[in-house]
PDB file of C-alpha atoms (C1' of nucleotides) in Angstrom:
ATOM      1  CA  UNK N   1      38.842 100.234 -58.525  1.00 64.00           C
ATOM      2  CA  UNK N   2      37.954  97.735 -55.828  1.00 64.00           C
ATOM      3  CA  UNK N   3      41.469  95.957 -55.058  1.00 84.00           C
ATOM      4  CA  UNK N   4      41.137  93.505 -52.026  1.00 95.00           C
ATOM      5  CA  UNK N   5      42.735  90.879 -51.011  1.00 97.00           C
ATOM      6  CA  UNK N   6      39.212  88.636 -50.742  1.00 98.00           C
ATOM      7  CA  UNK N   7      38.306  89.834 -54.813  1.00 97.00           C
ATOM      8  CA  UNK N   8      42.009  88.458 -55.464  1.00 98.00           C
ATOM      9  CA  UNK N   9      41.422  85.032 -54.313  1.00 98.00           C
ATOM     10  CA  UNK N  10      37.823  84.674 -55.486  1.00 97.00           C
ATOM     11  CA  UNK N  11      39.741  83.468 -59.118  1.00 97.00           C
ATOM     12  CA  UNK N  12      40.921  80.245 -58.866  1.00 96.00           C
ATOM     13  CA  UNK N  13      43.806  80.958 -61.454  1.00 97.00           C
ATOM     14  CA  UNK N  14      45.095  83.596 -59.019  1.00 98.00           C
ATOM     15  CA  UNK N  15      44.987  80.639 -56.159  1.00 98.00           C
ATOM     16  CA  UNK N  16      46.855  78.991 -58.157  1.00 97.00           C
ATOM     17  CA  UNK N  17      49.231  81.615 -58.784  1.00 98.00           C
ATOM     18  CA  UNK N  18      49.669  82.166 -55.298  1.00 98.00           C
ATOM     19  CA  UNK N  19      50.148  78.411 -54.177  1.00 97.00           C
ATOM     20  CA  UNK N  20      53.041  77.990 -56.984  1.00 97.00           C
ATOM     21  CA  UNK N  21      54.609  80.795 -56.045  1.00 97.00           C
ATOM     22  CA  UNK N  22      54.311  80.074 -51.937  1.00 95.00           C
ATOM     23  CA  UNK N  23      56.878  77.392 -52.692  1.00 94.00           C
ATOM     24  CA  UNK N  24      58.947  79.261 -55.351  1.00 95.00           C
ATOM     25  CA  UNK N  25      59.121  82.525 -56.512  1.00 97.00           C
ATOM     26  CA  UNK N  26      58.512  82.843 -60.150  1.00 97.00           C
ATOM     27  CA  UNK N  27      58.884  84.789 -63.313  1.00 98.00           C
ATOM     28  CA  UNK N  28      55.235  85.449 -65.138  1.00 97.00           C
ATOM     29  CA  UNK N  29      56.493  82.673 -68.475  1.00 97.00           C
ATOM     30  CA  UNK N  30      57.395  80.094 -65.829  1.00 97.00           C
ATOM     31  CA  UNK N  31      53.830  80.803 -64.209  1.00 97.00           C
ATOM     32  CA  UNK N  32      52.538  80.594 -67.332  1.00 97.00           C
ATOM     33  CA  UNK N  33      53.521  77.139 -68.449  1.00 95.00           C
ATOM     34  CA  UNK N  34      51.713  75.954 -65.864  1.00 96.00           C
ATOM     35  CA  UNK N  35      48.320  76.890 -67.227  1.00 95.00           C
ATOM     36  CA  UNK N  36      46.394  76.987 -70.092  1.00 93.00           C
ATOM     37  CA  UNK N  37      46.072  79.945 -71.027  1.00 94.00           C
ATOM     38  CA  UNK N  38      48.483  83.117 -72.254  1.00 96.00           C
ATOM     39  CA  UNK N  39      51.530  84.833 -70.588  1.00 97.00           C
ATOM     40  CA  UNK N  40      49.508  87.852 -71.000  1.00 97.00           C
ATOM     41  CA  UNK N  41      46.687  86.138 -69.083  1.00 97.00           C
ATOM     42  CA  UNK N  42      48.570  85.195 -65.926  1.00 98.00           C
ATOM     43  CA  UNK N  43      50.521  88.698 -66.246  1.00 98.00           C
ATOM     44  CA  UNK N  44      47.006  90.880 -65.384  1.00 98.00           C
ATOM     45  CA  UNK N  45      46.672  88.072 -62.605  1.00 98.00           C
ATOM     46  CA  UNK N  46      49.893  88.905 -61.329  1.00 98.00           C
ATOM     47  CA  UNK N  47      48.747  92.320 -61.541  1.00 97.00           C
ATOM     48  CA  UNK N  48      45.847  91.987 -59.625  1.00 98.00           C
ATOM     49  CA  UNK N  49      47.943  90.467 -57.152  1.00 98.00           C
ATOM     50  CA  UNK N  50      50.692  92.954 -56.877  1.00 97.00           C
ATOM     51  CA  UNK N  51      48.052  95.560 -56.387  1.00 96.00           C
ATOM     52  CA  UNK N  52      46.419  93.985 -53.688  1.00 96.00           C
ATOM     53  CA  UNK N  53      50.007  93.825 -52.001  1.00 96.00           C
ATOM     54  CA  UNK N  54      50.008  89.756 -51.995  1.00 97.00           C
ATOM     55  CA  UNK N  55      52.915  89.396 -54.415  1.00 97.00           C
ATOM     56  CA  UNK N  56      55.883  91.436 -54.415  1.00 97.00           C
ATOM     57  CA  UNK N  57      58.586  91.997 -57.559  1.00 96.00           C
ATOM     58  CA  UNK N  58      62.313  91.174 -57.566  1.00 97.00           C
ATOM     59  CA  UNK N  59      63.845  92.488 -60.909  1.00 96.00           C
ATOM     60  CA  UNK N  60      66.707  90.307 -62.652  1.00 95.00           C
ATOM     61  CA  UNK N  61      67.588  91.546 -65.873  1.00 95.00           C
ATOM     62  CA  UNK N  62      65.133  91.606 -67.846  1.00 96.00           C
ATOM     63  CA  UNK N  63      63.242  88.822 -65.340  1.00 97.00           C
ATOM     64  CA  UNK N  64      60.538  89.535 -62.616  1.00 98.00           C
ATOM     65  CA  UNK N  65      60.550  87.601 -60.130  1.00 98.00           C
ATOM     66  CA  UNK N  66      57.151  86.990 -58.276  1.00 98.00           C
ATOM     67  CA  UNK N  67      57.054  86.560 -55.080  1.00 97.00           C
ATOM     68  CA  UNK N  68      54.347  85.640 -52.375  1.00 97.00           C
ATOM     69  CA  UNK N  69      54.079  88.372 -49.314  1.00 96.00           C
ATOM     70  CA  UNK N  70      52.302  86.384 -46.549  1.00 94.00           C
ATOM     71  CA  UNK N  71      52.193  89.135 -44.202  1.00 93.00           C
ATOM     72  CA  UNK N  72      49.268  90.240 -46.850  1.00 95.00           C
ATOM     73  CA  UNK N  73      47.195  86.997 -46.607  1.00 96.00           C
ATOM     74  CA  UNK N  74      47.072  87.113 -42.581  1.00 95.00           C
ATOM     75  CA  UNK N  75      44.051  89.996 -43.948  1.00 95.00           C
ATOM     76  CA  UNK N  76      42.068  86.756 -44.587  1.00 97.00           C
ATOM     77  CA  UNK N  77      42.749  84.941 -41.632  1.00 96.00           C
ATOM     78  CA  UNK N  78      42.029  87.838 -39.330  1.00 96.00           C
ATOM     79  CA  UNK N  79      38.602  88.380 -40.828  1.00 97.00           C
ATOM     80  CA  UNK N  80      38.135  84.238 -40.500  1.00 96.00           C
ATOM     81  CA  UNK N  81      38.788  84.081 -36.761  1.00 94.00           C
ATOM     82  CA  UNK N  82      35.644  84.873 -35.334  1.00 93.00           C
ATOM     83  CA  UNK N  83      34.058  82.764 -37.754  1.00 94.00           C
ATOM     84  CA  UNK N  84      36.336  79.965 -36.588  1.00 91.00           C
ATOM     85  CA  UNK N  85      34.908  80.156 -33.165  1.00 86.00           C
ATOM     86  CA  UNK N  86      31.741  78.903 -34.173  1.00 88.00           C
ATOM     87  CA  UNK N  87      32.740  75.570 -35.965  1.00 84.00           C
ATOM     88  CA  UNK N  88      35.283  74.728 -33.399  1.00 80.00           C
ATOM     89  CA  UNK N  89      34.307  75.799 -29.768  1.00 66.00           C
ATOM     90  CA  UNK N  90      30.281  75.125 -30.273  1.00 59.00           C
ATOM     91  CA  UNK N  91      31.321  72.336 -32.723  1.00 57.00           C
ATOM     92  CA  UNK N  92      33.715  70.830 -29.279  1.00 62.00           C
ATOM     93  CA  UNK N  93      31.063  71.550 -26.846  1.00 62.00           C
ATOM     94  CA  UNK N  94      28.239  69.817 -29.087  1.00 58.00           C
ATOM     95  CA  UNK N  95      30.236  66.618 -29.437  1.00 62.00           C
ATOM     96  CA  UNK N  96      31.131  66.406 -25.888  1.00 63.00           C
ATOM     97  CA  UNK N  97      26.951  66.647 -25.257  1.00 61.00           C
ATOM     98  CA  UNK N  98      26.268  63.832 -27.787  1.00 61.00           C
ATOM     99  CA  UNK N  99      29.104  61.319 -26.569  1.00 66.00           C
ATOM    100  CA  UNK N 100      28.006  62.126 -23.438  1.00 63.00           C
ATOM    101  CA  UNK N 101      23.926  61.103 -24.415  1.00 60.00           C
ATOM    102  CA  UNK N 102      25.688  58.041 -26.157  1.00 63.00           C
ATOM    103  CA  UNK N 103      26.933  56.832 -23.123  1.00 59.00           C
ATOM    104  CA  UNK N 104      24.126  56.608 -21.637  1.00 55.00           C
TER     105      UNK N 104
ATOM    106  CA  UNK G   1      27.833  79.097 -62.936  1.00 66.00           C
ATOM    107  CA  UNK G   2      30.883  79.344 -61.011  1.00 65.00           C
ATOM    108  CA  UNK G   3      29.586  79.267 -57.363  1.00 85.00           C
ATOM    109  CA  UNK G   4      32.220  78.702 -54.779  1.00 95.00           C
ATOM    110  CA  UNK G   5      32.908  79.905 -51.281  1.00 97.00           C
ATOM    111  CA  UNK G   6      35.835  82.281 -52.617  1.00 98.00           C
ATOM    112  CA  UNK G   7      33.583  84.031 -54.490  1.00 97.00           C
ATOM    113  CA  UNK G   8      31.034  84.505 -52.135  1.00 98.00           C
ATOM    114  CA  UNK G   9      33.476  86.297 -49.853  1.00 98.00           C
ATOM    115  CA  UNK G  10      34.518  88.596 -52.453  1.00 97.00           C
ATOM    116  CA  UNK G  11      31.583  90.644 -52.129  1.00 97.00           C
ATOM    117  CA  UNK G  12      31.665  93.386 -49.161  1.00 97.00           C
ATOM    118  CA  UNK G  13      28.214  93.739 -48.482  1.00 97.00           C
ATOM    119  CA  UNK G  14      27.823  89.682 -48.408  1.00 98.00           C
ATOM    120  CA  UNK G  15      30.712  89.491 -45.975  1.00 98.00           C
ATOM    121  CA  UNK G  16      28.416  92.189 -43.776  1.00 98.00           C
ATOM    122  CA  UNK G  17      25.428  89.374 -44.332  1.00 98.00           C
ATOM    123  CA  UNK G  18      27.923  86.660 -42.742  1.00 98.00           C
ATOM    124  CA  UNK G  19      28.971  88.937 -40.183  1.00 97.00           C
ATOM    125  CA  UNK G  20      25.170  90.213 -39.064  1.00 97.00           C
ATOM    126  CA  UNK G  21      23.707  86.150 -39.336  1.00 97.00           C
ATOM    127  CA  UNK G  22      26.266  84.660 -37.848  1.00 95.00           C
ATOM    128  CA  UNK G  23      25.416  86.711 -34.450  1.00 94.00           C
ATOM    129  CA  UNK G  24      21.581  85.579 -35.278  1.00 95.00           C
ATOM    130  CA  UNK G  25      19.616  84.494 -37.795  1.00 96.00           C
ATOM    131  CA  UNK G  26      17.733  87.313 -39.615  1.00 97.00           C
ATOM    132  CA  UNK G  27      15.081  87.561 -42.516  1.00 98.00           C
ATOM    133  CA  UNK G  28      15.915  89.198 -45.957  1.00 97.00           C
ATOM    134  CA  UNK G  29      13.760  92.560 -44.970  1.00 97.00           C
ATOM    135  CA  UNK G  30      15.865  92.783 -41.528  1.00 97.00           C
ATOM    136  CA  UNK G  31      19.468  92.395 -43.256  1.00 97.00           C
ATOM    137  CA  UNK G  32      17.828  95.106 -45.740  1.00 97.00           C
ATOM    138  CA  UNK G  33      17.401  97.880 -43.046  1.00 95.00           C
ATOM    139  CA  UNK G  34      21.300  97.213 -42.365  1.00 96.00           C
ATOM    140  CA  UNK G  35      22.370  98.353 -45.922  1.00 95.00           C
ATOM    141  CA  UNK G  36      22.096 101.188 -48.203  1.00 93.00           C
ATOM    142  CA  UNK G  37      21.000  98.935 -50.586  1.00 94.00           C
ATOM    143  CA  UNK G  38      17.301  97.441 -51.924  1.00 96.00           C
ATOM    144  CA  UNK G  39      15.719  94.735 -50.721  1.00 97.00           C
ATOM    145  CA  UNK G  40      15.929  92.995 -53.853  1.00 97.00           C
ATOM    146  CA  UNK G  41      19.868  93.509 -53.864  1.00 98.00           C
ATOM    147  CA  UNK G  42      19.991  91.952 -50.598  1.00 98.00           C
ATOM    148  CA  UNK G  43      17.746  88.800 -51.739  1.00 98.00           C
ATOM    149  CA  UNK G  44      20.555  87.935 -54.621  1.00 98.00           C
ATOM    150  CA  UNK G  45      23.238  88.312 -52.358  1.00 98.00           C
ATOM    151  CA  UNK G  46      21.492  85.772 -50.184  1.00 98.00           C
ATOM    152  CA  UNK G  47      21.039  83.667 -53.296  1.00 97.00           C
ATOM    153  CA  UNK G  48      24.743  83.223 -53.868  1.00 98.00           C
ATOM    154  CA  UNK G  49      25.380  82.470 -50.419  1.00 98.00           C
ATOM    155  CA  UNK G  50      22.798  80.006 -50.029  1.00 97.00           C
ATOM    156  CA  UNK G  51      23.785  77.877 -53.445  1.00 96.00           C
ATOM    157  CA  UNK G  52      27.413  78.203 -52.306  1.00 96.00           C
ATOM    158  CA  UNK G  53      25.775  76.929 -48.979  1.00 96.00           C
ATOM    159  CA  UNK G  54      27.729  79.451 -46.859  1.00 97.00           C
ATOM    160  CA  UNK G  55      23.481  80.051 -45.789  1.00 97.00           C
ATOM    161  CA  UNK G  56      20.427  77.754 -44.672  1.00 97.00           C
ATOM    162  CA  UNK G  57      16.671  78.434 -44.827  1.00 96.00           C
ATOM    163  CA  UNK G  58      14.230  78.116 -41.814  1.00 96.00           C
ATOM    164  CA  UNK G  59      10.879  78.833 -43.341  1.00 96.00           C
ATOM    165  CA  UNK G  60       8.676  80.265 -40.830  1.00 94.00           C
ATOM    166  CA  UNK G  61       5.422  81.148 -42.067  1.00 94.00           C
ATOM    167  CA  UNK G  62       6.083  83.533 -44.613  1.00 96.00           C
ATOM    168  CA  UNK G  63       9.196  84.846 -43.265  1.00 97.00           C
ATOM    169  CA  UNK G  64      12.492  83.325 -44.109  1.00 98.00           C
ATOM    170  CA  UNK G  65      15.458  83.045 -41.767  1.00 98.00           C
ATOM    171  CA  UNK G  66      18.682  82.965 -42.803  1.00 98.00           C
ATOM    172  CA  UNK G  67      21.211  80.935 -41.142  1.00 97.00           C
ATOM    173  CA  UNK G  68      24.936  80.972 -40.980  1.00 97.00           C
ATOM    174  CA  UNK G  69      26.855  77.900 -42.052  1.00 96.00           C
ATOM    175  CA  UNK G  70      30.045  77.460 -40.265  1.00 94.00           C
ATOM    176  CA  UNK G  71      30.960  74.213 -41.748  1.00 93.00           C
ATOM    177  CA  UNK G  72      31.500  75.783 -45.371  1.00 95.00           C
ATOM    178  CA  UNK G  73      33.726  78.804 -44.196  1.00 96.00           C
ATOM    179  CA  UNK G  74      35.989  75.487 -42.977  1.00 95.00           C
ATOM    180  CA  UNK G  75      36.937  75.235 -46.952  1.00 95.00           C
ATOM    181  CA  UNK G  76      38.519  79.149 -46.734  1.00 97.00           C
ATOM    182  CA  UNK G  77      40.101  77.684 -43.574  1.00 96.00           C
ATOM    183  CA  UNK G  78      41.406  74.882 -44.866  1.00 96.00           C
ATOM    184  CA  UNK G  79      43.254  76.547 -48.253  1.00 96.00           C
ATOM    185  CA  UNK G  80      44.254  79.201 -45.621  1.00 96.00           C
ATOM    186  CA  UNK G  81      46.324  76.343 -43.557  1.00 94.00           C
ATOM    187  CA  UNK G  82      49.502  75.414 -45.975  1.00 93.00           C
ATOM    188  CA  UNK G  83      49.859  79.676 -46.434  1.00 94.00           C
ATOM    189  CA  UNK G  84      49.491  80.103 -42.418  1.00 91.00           C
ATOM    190  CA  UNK G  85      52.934  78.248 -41.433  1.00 86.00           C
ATOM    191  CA  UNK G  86      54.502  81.017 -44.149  1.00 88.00           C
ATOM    192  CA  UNK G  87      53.763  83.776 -41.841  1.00 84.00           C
ATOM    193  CA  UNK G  88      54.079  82.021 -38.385  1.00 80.00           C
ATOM    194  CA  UNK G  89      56.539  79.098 -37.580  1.00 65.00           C
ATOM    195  CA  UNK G  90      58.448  79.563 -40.421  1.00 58.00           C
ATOM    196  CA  UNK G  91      58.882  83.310 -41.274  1.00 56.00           C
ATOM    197  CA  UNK G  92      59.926  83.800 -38.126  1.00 61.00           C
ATOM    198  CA  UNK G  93      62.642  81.180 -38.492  1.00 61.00           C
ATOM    199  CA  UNK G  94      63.441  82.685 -41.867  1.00 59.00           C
ATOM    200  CA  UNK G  95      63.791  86.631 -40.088  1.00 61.00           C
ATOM    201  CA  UNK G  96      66.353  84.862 -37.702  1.00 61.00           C
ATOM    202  CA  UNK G  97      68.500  83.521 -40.220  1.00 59.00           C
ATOM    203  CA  UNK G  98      68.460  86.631 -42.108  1.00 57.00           C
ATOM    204  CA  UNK G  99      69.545  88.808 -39.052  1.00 63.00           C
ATOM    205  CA  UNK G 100      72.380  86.565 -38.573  1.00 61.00           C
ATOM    206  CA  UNK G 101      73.502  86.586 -41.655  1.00 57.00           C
ATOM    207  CA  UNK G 102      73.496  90.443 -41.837  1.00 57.00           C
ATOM    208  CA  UNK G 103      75.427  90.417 -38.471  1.00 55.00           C
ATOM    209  CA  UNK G 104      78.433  88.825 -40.175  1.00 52.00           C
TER     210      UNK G 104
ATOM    211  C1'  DT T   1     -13.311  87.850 -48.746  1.00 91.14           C
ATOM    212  C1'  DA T   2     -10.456  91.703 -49.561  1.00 91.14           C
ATOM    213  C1'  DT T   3      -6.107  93.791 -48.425  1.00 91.14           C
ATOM    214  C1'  DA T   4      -1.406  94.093 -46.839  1.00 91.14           C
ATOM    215  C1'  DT T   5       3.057  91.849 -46.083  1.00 91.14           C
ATOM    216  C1'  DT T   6       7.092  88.953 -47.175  1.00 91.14           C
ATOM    217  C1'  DT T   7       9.447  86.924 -50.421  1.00 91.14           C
ATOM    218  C1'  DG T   8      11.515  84.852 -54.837  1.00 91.14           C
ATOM    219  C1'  DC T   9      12.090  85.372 -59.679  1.00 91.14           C
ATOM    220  C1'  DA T  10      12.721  87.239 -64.374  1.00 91.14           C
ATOM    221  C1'  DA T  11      14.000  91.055 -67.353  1.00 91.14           C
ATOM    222  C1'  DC T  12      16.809  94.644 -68.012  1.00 91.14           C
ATOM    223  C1'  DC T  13      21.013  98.021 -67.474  1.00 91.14           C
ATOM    224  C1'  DA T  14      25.637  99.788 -66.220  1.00 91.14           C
ATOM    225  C1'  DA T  15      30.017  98.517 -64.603  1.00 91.14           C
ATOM    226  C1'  DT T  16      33.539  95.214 -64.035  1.00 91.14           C
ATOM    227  C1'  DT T  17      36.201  91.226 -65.333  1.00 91.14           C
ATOM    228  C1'  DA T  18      38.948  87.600 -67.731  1.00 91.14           C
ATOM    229  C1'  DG T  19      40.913  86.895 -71.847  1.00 91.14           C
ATOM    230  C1'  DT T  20      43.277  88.000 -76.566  1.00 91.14           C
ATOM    231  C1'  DA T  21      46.187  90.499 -79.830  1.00 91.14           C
ATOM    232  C1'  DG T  22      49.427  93.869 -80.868  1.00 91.14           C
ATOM    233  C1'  DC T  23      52.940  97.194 -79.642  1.00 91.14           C
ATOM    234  C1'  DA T  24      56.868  99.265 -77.183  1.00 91.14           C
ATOM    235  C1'  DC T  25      60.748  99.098 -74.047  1.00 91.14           C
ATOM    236  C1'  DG T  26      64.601  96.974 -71.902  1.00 91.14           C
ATOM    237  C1'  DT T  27      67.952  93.245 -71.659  1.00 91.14           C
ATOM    238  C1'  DA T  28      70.599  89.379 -73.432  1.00 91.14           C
ATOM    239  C1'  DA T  29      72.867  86.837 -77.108  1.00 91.14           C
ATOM    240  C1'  DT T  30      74.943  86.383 -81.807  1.00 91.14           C
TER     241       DT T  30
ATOM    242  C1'  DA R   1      74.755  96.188 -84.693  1.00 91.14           C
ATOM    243  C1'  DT R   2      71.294  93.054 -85.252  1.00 91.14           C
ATOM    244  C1'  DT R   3      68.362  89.650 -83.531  1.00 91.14           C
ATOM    245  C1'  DA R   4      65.859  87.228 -80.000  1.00 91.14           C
ATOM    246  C1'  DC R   5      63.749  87.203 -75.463  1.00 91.14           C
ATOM    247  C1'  DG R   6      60.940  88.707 -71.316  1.00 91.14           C
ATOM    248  C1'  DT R   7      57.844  91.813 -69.865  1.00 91.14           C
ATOM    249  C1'  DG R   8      54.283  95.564 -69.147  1.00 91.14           C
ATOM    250  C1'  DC R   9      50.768  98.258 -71.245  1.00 91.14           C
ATOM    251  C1'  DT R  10      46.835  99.526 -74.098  1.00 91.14           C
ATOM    252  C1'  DA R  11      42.792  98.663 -76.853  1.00 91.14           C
ATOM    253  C1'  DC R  12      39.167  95.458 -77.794  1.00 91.14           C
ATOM    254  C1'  DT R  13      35.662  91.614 -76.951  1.00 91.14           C
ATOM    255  C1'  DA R  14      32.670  88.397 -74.489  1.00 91.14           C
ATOM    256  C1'  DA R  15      31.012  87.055 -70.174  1.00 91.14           C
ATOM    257  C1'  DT R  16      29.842  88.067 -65.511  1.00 91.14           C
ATOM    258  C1'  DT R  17      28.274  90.942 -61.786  1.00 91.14           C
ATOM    259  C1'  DG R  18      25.656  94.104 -58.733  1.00 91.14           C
ATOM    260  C1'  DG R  19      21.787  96.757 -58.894  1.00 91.14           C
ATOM    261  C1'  DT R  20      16.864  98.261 -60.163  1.00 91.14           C
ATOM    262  C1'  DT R  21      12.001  97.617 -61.391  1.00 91.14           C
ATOM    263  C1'  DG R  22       7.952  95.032 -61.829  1.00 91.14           C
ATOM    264  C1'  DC R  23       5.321  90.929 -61.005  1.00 91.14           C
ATOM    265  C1'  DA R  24       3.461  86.648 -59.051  1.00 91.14           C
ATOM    266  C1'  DA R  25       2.881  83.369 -55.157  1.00 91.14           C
ATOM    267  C1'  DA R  26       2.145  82.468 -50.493  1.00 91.14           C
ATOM    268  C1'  DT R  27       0.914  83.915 -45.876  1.00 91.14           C
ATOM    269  C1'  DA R  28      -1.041  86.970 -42.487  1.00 91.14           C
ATOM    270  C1'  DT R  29      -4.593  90.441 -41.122  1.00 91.14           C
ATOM    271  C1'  DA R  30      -8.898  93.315 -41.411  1.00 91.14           C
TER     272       DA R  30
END
DNA sequence: TATATTTGCAACCAATTAGTAGCACGTAAT
DNA sequence: ATTACGTGCTACTAATTGGTTGCAAATATA
């Protein structure tokens, strides 16, 4: 089964998982109140998740916390940074060019 | 039909298409001979690309180039940002105060 | 004009996915 | 001890996805 960390945030429910649980760590009925649908819904997203090493588990009782693992989402960011080079360096040099021709 | 940027990237072989057109433009039958894959395979991973507009079209006769679109990769960027000061500035603050802590 | 090339599109198939419902296992509360 | 709560897991279903094949349209070449 293909478990990456680019299929886990191509569902916007798992973004949103992920976001609400940057700022807190949660348990999967907290999670759940926050969307429509089920507990058991958000509990295969957490699953997904988990899998993919992007959320981690802190037992309490009979709680689970969720957790977000950022070390997990630099993946992402590492595969973006060449791409960033060509809407920011070319993007710089381009707009220096036309304000230049403008000035003129 | 759910079409965004996150889901484009999910797909291995389309993040290979970014990759190979973002060094230079390239027809469908070119980005074919890259891939184990058909032709035709190829063409529909194009198609999601292009209505996500991740790709452009240069018609040139009756080839088709394929261009890279830097501007829409800026949207995985941007939901990257708030995530990115988890793992830098911040988690490194975080690791500090956690050392220090253990020390006592 | 006749033929070959490049491509998009529609139909179809197998595999995967998101969601639901029900059950079982721990843990807490009465 | 009994009941309620929080959770994961296993079918099951409907929708989506990645891939293949075949075809038609447009452009190039002989």
């Amino acid at each position: 089964m293909r478990r990456d960390v680019f299929q886990a945030i191509a569902d916007p429910t798992r973004r949103a998982i992920l976001t609400l649980i940057a700022m807190q760590a949660m348990t999967p009925n907290a999670l759940a109140e926050h969307f429509d649908t089920s507990r058991q819904a958000v509990s295969k997203h957490i699953k997904v998740l988990t899998e993919c090493q992007l959320v981690k588990q802190e037992v309490s009782g009979r709680e689970i916390y969720y957790h977000f693992n950022p070390k997990k989402m630099k993946e992402v960011d590492r595969w973006l940074e060449p791409f960033r080079n060509l809407w920011e360096d070319r993007f710089n040099k381009l707009d220096i060019v036309l304000n230049q021709l403008k000035k003129k």
